[in-house]
Amino acid sequence: MNLLTKAVRGTQDILPADSYKWKFVQNIMLNEANLYGFKEIRTPVFEHTELFDRGVGDDTDIVQKEMYTFNDKGGRSLTLKPEGTVAAVRAVLEHGLLNDGVPLKLTYITPCYRYEKPQSGRYREFYQFGVETFGAASPEADVEIICLATTLFERLGILDLSLEINSIGCPKCRQEYRSALKKYFEKYRENLCSTCIVRLEKNPMRIVDCKNPDCQKIAADAPSIIDFLCKDCRLHFNDVKNYLNGAGITYKINPKIVRGLDYYTRTVFEFVSSLDSNRNLVCGGGGRYDGLIEEIGGPTTPAVGFGIGIERLILLMQSQGIEIPKPNRCDVFIATADKSAQAKALSLSKILREASFYAEFDIVEKSLKAQLKYANKINAKFLLVLGEKELAEKKAEIKNMDSGEKFVISLDNNFFIEVKNILTN
Ligand code: HAM
């Protein structure tokens, strides 16, 4: 085939053979969020660029290297959402949602765009499921969303994800930590990558997060933020751990988690698969971001949330052999032996569909043999064949395709009642 063009690198088509898996996973996600009181929010695919520069942080890889930024025809600089949190915060403030009282709990499923090197599980367009709680500073709020995520994984049958947590403190305790980190990394300046040399001045915490193997080796022995937490941050972290213990959630403390976005404070966490030993494809992550709302122009408001990459989650489920229920089978395929039966097939399908049964009939004028083959291919539960004889007698045979059992039904006013009895028995 001489295709004009193909899908853009790093993007994926979700074909019918997979789209039902997405629907299944997304329904479970939104239902779970609903059980915790999260209401869905939808924000535009693009926003003014400064929102992400400021919100995600201009020292981050996302802002420096990965954003899809363009000028629209009106000369505005716009950016395709690289993540869901900042856009949700913008919408919350713009529409005064915090005025209705707190906590405000929002959930979303959104496409995100990052110009990363594509590989399995890493795309330039991907989908995030996220939850965000606004107005709750308590450690209970942190643990509530972690509970949500762990129950969600359980419902999806995923057993392999482990929870890793850390606290990266508040701006107060981080000041001292940054100086200690700077002092430490300064000794290895020559061996750091060029990006990290710049980070050394601007934001040495980003070096801990660098993917360059040389920087990672150096960062392995860097001072740990946990040793620099102020009293309040330490208490908050202790409470988080205690509540997690109380909820029976197992976790590991990983002082190396700093997260790739600048807005985090205090609790941060990630869900990592044992198959992902070099943490290339972290399945989900989040944390507290008590300063972001103010940064974007709102009132001081604590907040906490997480995001899970849907592609990574589905890949993980597949790698673990977790079966996702197949979509509903076709209830009845109405085959026609000749053209005269087409109008009847159409009206009977309409009756069944209006009553929420999944019905199909031939719309491409196939031979009867080809129609039967198609009914098999779509795995129809019942087959009804209509022809001149059936129309004349106002009766037809409906066959259970699994058992081979046959029933005679009328094609007059009793059609629906009789078919319904057979389909629902
Ligand atoms: P994040 O860790 O940057 O956090 O992204 C969340 C999840 O999105 C990742 O754990 C991963 O599953 C998925 N993801 C990220 N990049 C890609 C990619 N290129 N291809 C496929 N999946 C990807 C955030 O974005 C925060 N907004 C999470 C959050 C919400 N924090 C607080 N509230």
Tab-separated table of N, CA and C in Angstrom, residues 291-394:
chain	number	residue	atom	x	y	z
A	291	GLY	N	2.858	23.909	47.463
A	291	GLY	CA	3.174	25.274	47.018
A	291	GLY	C	2.656	25.598	45.622
A	292	LEU	N	2.157	24.603	44.898
A	292	LEU	CA	1.843	24.816	43.474
A	292	LEU	C	0.685	25.792	43.246
A	293	ILE	N	-0.331	25.691	44.079
A	293	ILE	CA	-1.524	26.516	43.831
A	293	ILE	C	-1.183	27.998	43.977
A	294	GLU	N	-0.362	28.284	44.977
A	294	GLU	CA	0.081	29.664	45.172
A	294	GLU	C	0.959	30.110	43.992
A	295	GLU	N	1.809	29.207	43.535
A	295	GLU	CA	2.721	29.485	42.417
A	295	GLU	C	1.921	29.904	41.170
A	296	ILE	N	0.717	29.320	41.031
A	296	ILE	CA	-0.091	29.598	39.839
A	296	ILE	C	-1.048	30.764	40.081
A	297	GLY	N	-0.939	31.382	41.255
A	297	GLY	CA	-1.709	32.601	41.495
A	297	GLY	C	-2.901	32.417	42.413
A	298	GLY	N	-3.018	31.236	43.049
A	298	GLY	CA	-4.154	30.993	43.939
A	298	GLY	C	-3.779	31.189	45.395
A	299	PRO	N	-4.747	30.960	46.286
A	299	PRO	CA	-4.460	31.082	47.716
A	299	PRO	C	-3.613	29.901	48.199
A	300	THR	N	-2.883	30.082	49.288
A	300	THR	CA	-2.088	28.972	49.830
A	300	THR	C	-3.026	27.790	50.087
A	301	THR	N	-2.783	26.692	49.401
A	301	THR	CA	-3.683	25.531	49.521
A	301	THR	C	-2.859	24.258	49.418
A	302	PRO	N	-2.887	23.423	50.447
A	302	PRO	CA	-2.153	22.159	50.325
A	302	PRO	C	-2.852	21.251	49.319
A	303	ALA	N	-2.082	20.362	48.714
A	303	ALA	CA	-2.692	19.440	47.744
A	303	ALA	C	-1.823	18.205	47.603
A	304	VAL	N	-2.450	17.127	47.162
A	304	VAL	CA	-1.709	15.870	46.976
A	304	VAL	C	-2.402	15.083	45.876
A	305	GLY	N	-1.602	14.337	45.093
A	305	GLY	CA	-2.214	13.580	43.998
A	305	GLY	C	-1.248	12.583	43.420
A	306	PHE	N	-1.731	11.821	42.443
A	306	PHE	CA	-0.826	10.925	41.697
A	306	PHE	C	-1.309	10.759	40.277
A	307	GLY	N	-0.416	10.234	39.445
A	307	GLY	CA	-0.763	9.927	38.057
A	307	GLY	C	-0.264	8.540	37.719
A	308	ILE	N	-1.059	7.830	36.921
A	308	ILE	CA	-0.660	6.477	36.484
A	308	ILE	C	-0.727	6.462	34.957
A	309	GLY	N	0.312	5.936	34.319
A	309	GLY	CA	0.321	5.843	32.860
A	309	GLY	C	-0.492	4.619	32.432
A	310	ILE	N	-1.519	4.849	31.627
A	310	ILE	CA	-2.419	3.732	31.275
A	310	ILE	C	-1.719	2.710	30.374
A	311	GLU	N	-0.885	3.190	29.434
A	311	GLU	CA	-0.176	2.236	28.553
A	311	GLU	C	0.699	1.296	29.384
A	312	ARG	N	1.411	1.891	30.335
A	312	ARG	CA	2.322	1.071	31.164
A	312	ARG	C	1.547	0.072	31.994
A	313	LEU	N	0.404	0.501	32.489
A	313	LEU	CA	-0.421	-0.388	33.307
A	313	LEU	C	-0.914	-1.575	32.465
A	314	ILE	N	-1.377	-1.282	31.247
A	314	ILE	CA	-1.894	-2.369	30.395
A	314	ILE	C	-0.744	-3.298	29.981
A	315	LEU	N	0.427	-2.710	29.675
A	315	LEU	CA	1.588	-3.549	29.327
A	315	LEU	C	1.940	-4.484	30.479
A	316	LEU	N	1.885	-3.936	31.679
A	316	LEU	CA	2.200	-4.720	32.873
A	316	LEU	C	1.192	-5.857	33.036
A	317	MET	N	-0.080	-5.530	32.842
A	317	MET	CA	-1.113	-6.567	32.964
A	317	MET	C	-0.870	-7.665	31.934
A	318	GLN	N	-0.499	-7.252	30.711
A	318	GLN	CA	-0.245	-8.256	29.677
A	318	GLN	C	0.958	-9.109	30.015
A	319	SER	N	2.021	-8.456	30.536
A	319	SER	CA	3.236	-9.220	30.837
A	319	SER	C	2.984	-10.196	31.979
A	320	GLN	N	1.983	-9.903	32.806
A	320	GLN	CA	1.665	-10.813	33.916
A	320	GLN	C	0.560	-11.798	33.547
A	321	GLY	N	0.153	-11.769	32.288
A	321	GLY	CA	-0.861	-12.708	31.811
A	321	GLY	C	-2.231	-12.469	32.425
A	322	ILE	N	-2.496	-11.219	32.833
A	322	ILE	CA	-3.815	-10.925	33.418
A	322	ILE	C	-4.833	-10.788	32.284
A	323	GLU	N	-5.876	-11.599	32.359
A	323	GLU	CA	-6.904	-11.593	31.312
A	323	GLU	C	-7.837	-10.413	31.515
A	324	ILE	N	-8.061	-9.669	30.453
A	324	ILE	CA	-9.050	-8.595	30.537
A	324	ILE	C	-10.317	-9.120	29.862
A	325	PRO	N	-11.480	-9.037	30.553
A	325	PRO	CA	-12.694	-9.614	29.984
A	325	PRO	C	-12.964	-9.092	28.576
A	326	LYS	N	-13.265	-10.020	27.676
A	326	LYS	CA	-13.545	-9.658	26.285
A	326	LYS	C	-14.866	-8.897	26.236
A	327	PRO	N	-15.019	-8.023	25.237
A	327	PRO	CA	-16.274	-7.270	25.151
A	327	PRO	C	-17.452	-8.202	24.892
A	328	ASN	N	-18.653	-7.683	25.111
A	328	ASN	CA	-19.859	-8.498	24.922
A	328	ASN	C	-19.895	-9.163	23.553
A	329	ARG	N	-20.375	-10.398	23.541
A	329	ARG	CA	-20.549	-11.089	22.258
A	329	ARG	C	-21.811	-10.574	21.582
A	330	CYS	N	-21.854	-10.735	20.269
A	330	CYS	CA	-23.072	-10.401	19.527
A	330	CYS	C	-24.172	-11.373	19.976
A	331	ASP	N	-25.355	-10.830	20.355
A	331	ASP	CA	-26.438	-11.717	20.801
A	331	ASP	C	-27.037	-12.476	19.627
A	332	VAL	N	-27.366	-11.734	18.582
A	332	VAL	CA	-28.012	-12.398	17.434
A	332	VAL	C	-27.439	-11.857	16.129
A	333	PHE	N	-27.072	-12.776	15.235
A	333	PHE	CA	-26.768	-12.345	13.868
A	333	PHE	C	-27.935	-12.768	12.999
A	334	ILE	N	-28.514	-11.804	12.278
A	334	ILE	CA	-29.653	-12.122	11.413
A	334	ILE	C	-29.127	-12.229	9.980
A	335	ALA	N	-29.090	-13.455	9.479
A	335	ALA	CA	-28.592	-13.682	8.118
A	335	ALA	C	-29.779	-13.673	7.154
A	336	THR	N	-29.520	-13.247	5.927
A	336	THR	CA	-30.605	-13.207	4.939
A	336	THR	C	-30.236	-14.075	3.741
A	337	ALA	N	-31.194	-14.933	3.342
A	337	ALA	CA	-30.932	-15.845	2.228
A	337	ALA	C	-31.140	-15.139	0.897
A	338	ASP	N	-31.933	-14.110	0.879
A	338	ASP	CA	-32.114	-13.330	-0.358
A	338	ASP	C	-32.477	-11.892	-0.014
A	339	LYS	N	-32.397	-11.054	-1.050
A	339	LYS	CA	-32.549	-9.612	-0.827
A	339	LYS	C	-33.908	-9.235	-0.230
A	340	SER	N	-34.927	-10.046	-0.543
A	340	SER	CA	-36.284	-9.694	-0.071
A	340	SER	C	-36.364	-9.667	1.459
A	341	ALA	N	-35.413	-10.364	2.133
A	341	ALA	CA	-35.472	-10.434	3.605
A	341	ALA	C	-34.705	-9.295	4.284
A	342	GLN	N	-34.025	-8.485	3.469
A	342	GLN	CA	-33.170	-7.437	4.074
A	342	GLN	C	-33.955	-6.444	4.930
A	343	ALA	N	-35.111	-6.014	4.425
A	343	ALA	CA	-35.890	-5.007	5.162
A	343	ALA	C	-36.332	-5.572	6.506
A	344	LYS	N	-36.731	-6.862	6.511
A	344	LYS	CA	-37.155	-7.498	7.760
A	344	LYS	C	-35.959	-7.602	8.726
A	345	ALA	N	-34.802	-7.997	8.162
A	345	ALA	CA	-33.602	-8.125	9.003
A	345	ALA	C	-33.284	-6.788	9.668
A	346	LEU	N	-33.428	-5.727	8.876
A	346	LEU	CA	-33.143	-4.396	9.419
A	346	LEU	C	-34.124	-4.056	10.540
A	347	SER	N	-35.435	-4.320	10.294
A	347	SER	CA	-36.401	-3.909	11.330
A	347	SER	C	-36.293	-4.788	12.571
A	348	LEU	N	-35.995	-6.092	12.410
A	348	LEU	CA	-35.841	-6.957	13.597
A	348	LEU	C	-34.584	-6.569	14.401
A	349	SER	N	-33.504	-6.221	13.690
A	349	SER	CA	-32.279	-5.781	14.395
A	349	SER	C	-32.583	-4.533	15.197
A	350	LYS	N	-33.370	-3.634	14.583
A	350	LYS	CA	-33.688	-2.370	15.262
A	350	LYS	C	-34.469	-2.648	16.547
A	351	ILE	N	-35.427	-3.581	16.457
A	351	ILE	CA	-36.225	-3.925	17.655
A	351	ILE	C	-35.295	-4.450	18.755
A	352	LEU	N	-34.375	-5.334	18.377
A	352	LEU	CA	-33.471	-5.928	19.379
A	352	LEU	C	-32.531	-4.871	19.972
A	353	ARG	N	-31.989	-4.039	19.103
A	353	ARG	CA	-31.047	-3.014	19.579
A	353	ARG	C	-31.741	-2.015	20.497
A	354	GLU	N	-32.978	-1.663	20.156
A	354	GLU	CA	-33.697	-0.711	21.015
A	354	GLU	C	-33.904	-1.283	22.407
A	355	ALA	N	-33.927	-2.616	22.495
A	355	ALA	CA	-34.071	-3.257	23.810
A	355	ALA	C	-32.699	-3.610	24.392
A	356	SER	N	-31.644	-2.995	23.837
A	356	SER	CA	-30.260	-3.150	24.313
A	356	SER	C	-29.662	-4.531	24.077
A	357	PHE	N	-30.177	-5.253	23.099
A	357	PHE	CA	-29.469	-6.477	22.681
A	357	PHE	C	-28.517	-6.101	21.544
A	358	TYR	N	-27.405	-6.838	21.492
A	358	TYR	CA	-26.394	-6.580	20.455
A	358	TYR	C	-26.758	-7.452	19.259
A	359	ALA	N	-27.253	-6.776	18.196
A	359	ALA	CA	-27.705	-7.516	17.011
A	359	ALA	C	-26.994	-7.007	15.773
A	360	GLU	N	-26.778	-7.909	14.824
A	360	GLU	CA	-26.170	-7.500	13.557
A	360	GLU	C	-26.885	-8.190	12.415
A	361	PHE	N	-26.849	-7.556	11.241
A	361	PHE	CA	-27.307	-8.231	10.018
A	361	PHE	C	-26.381	-7.813	8.890
A	362	ASP	N	-26.566	-8.427	7.745
A	362	ASP	CA	-25.622	-8.198	6.643
A	362	ASP	C	-25.851	-6.843	5.973
A	363	ILE	N	-24.829	-6.021	5.926
A	363	ILE	CA	-25.002	-4.715	5.259
A	363	ILE	C	-24.079	-4.588	4.040
A	364	VAL	N	-23.407	-5.694	3.690
A	364	VAL	CA	-22.529	-5.582	2.509
A	364	VAL	C	-22.914	-6.594	1.418
A	365	GLU	N	-24.144	-7.094	1.491
A	365	GLU	CA	-24.689	-7.990	0.475
A	365	GLU	C	-23.785	-9.185	0.220
A	366	LYS	N	-23.419	-9.858	1.289
A	366	LYS	CA	-22.614	-11.076	1.185
A	366	LYS	C	-23.520	-12.243	0.833
A	367	SER	N	-22.922	-13.340	0.341
A	367	SER	CA	-23.689	-14.576	0.123
A	367	SER	C	-24.072	-15.115	1.499
A	368	LEU	N	-25.071	-15.996	1.526
A	368	LEU	CA	-25.485	-16.556	2.818
A	368	LEU	C	-24.313	-17.276	3.485
A	369	LYS	N	-23.531	-18.005	2.657
A	369	LYS	CA	-22.391	-18.744	3.210
A	369	LYS	C	-21.395	-17.779	3.896
A	370	ALA	N	-21.155	-16.668	3.196
A	370	ALA	CA	-20.199	-15.696	3.758
A	370	ALA	C	-20.777	-15.043	5.021
A	371	GLN	N	-22.091	-14.874	5.048
A	371	GLN	CA	-22.717	-14.291	6.259
A	371	GLN	C	-22.544	-15.232	7.458
A	372	LEU	N	-22.707	-16.551	7.187
A	372	LEU	CA	-22.572	-17.518	8.287
A	372	LEU	C	-21.132	-17.515	8.801
A	373	LYS	N	-20.203	-17.375	7.863
A	373	LYS	CA	-18.788	-17.324	8.251
A	373	LYS	C	-18.531	-16.085	9.136
A	374	TYR	N	-19.157	-14.986	8.729
A	374	TYR	CA	-18.996	-13.737	9.480
A	374	TYR	C	-19.610	-13.871	10.888
A	375	ALA	N	-20.781	-14.531	10.951
A	375	ALA	CA	-21.441	-14.727	12.260
A	375	ALA	C	-20.522	-15.516	13.193
A	376	ASN	N	-19.818	-16.495	12.611
A	376	ASN	CA	-18.850	-17.271	13.397
A	376	ASN	C	-17.684	-16.403	13.830
A	377	LYS	N	-17.208	-15.583	12.888
A	377	LYS	CA	-16.046	-14.731	13.166
A	377	LYS	C	-16.339	-13.757	14.319
A	378	ILE	N	-17.537	-13.196	14.324
A	378	ILE	CA	-17.851	-12.255	15.420
A	378	ILE	C	-18.359	-12.988	16.656
A	379	ASN	N	-18.357	-14.314	16.579
A	379	ASN	CA	-18.699	-15.139	17.737
A	379	ASN	C	-20.129	-14.878	18.228
A	380	ALA	N	-21.054	-14.767	17.261
A	380	ALA	CA	-22.458	-14.498	17.625
A	380	ALA	C	-23.006	-15.651	18.447
A	381	LYS	N	-23.841	-15.308	19.441
A	381	LYS	CA	-24.409	-16.372	20.286
A	381	LYS	C	-25.523	-17.107	19.539
A	382	PHE	N	-26.343	-16.353	18.799
A	382	PHE	CA	-27.477	-16.952	18.087
A	382	PHE	C	-27.455	-16.529	16.622
A	383	LEU	N	-27.964	-17.420	15.804
A	383	LEU	CA	-28.069	-17.128	14.370
A	383	LEU	C	-29.524	-17.280	13.958
A	384	LEU	N	-30.020	-16.258	13.280
A	384	LEU	CA	-31.393	-16.305	12.772
A	384	LEU	C	-31.293	-16.166	11.260
A	385	VAL	N	-31.882	-17.112	10.514
A	385	VAL	CA	-31.782	-17.017	9.050
A	385	VAL	C	-33.165	-16.673	8.484
A	386	LEU	N	-33.209	-15.635	7.643
A	386	LEU	CA	-34.478	-15.204	7.029
A	386	LEU	C	-34.391	-15.359	5.517
A	387	GLY	N	-35.461	-15.878	4.925
A	387	GLY	CA	-35.549	-15.971	3.471
A	387	GLY	C	-36.999	-15.836	3.074
A	388	GLU	N	-37.258	-16.037	1.797
A	388	GLU	CA	-38.634	-15.902	1.295
A	388	GLU	C	-39.596	-16.782	2.081
A	389	LYS	N	-39.145	-18.056	2.339
A	389	LYS	CA	-40.016	-19.027	3.016
A	389	LYS	C	-40.368	-18.520	4.428
A	390	GLU	N	-39.389	-18.071	5.143
A	390	GLU	CA	-39.610	-17.613	6.525
A	390	GLU	C	-40.552	-16.406	6.528
A	391	LEU	N	-40.340	-15.524	5.550
A	391	LEU	CA	-41.196	-14.323	5.498
A	391	LEU	C	-42.642	-14.735	5.220
A	392	ALA	N	-42.803	-15.701	4.297
A	392	ALA	CA	-44.167	-16.128	3.935
A	392	ALA	C	-44.841	-16.806	5.135
A	393	GLU	N	-44.083	-17.639	5.846
A	393	GLU	CA	-44.686	-18.390	6.974
A	393	GLU	C	-44.721	-17.589	8.275
A	394	LYS	N	-44.029	-16.432	8.260
A	394	LYS	CA	-43.899	-15.595	9.476
A	394	LYS	C	-43.311	-16.378	10.643
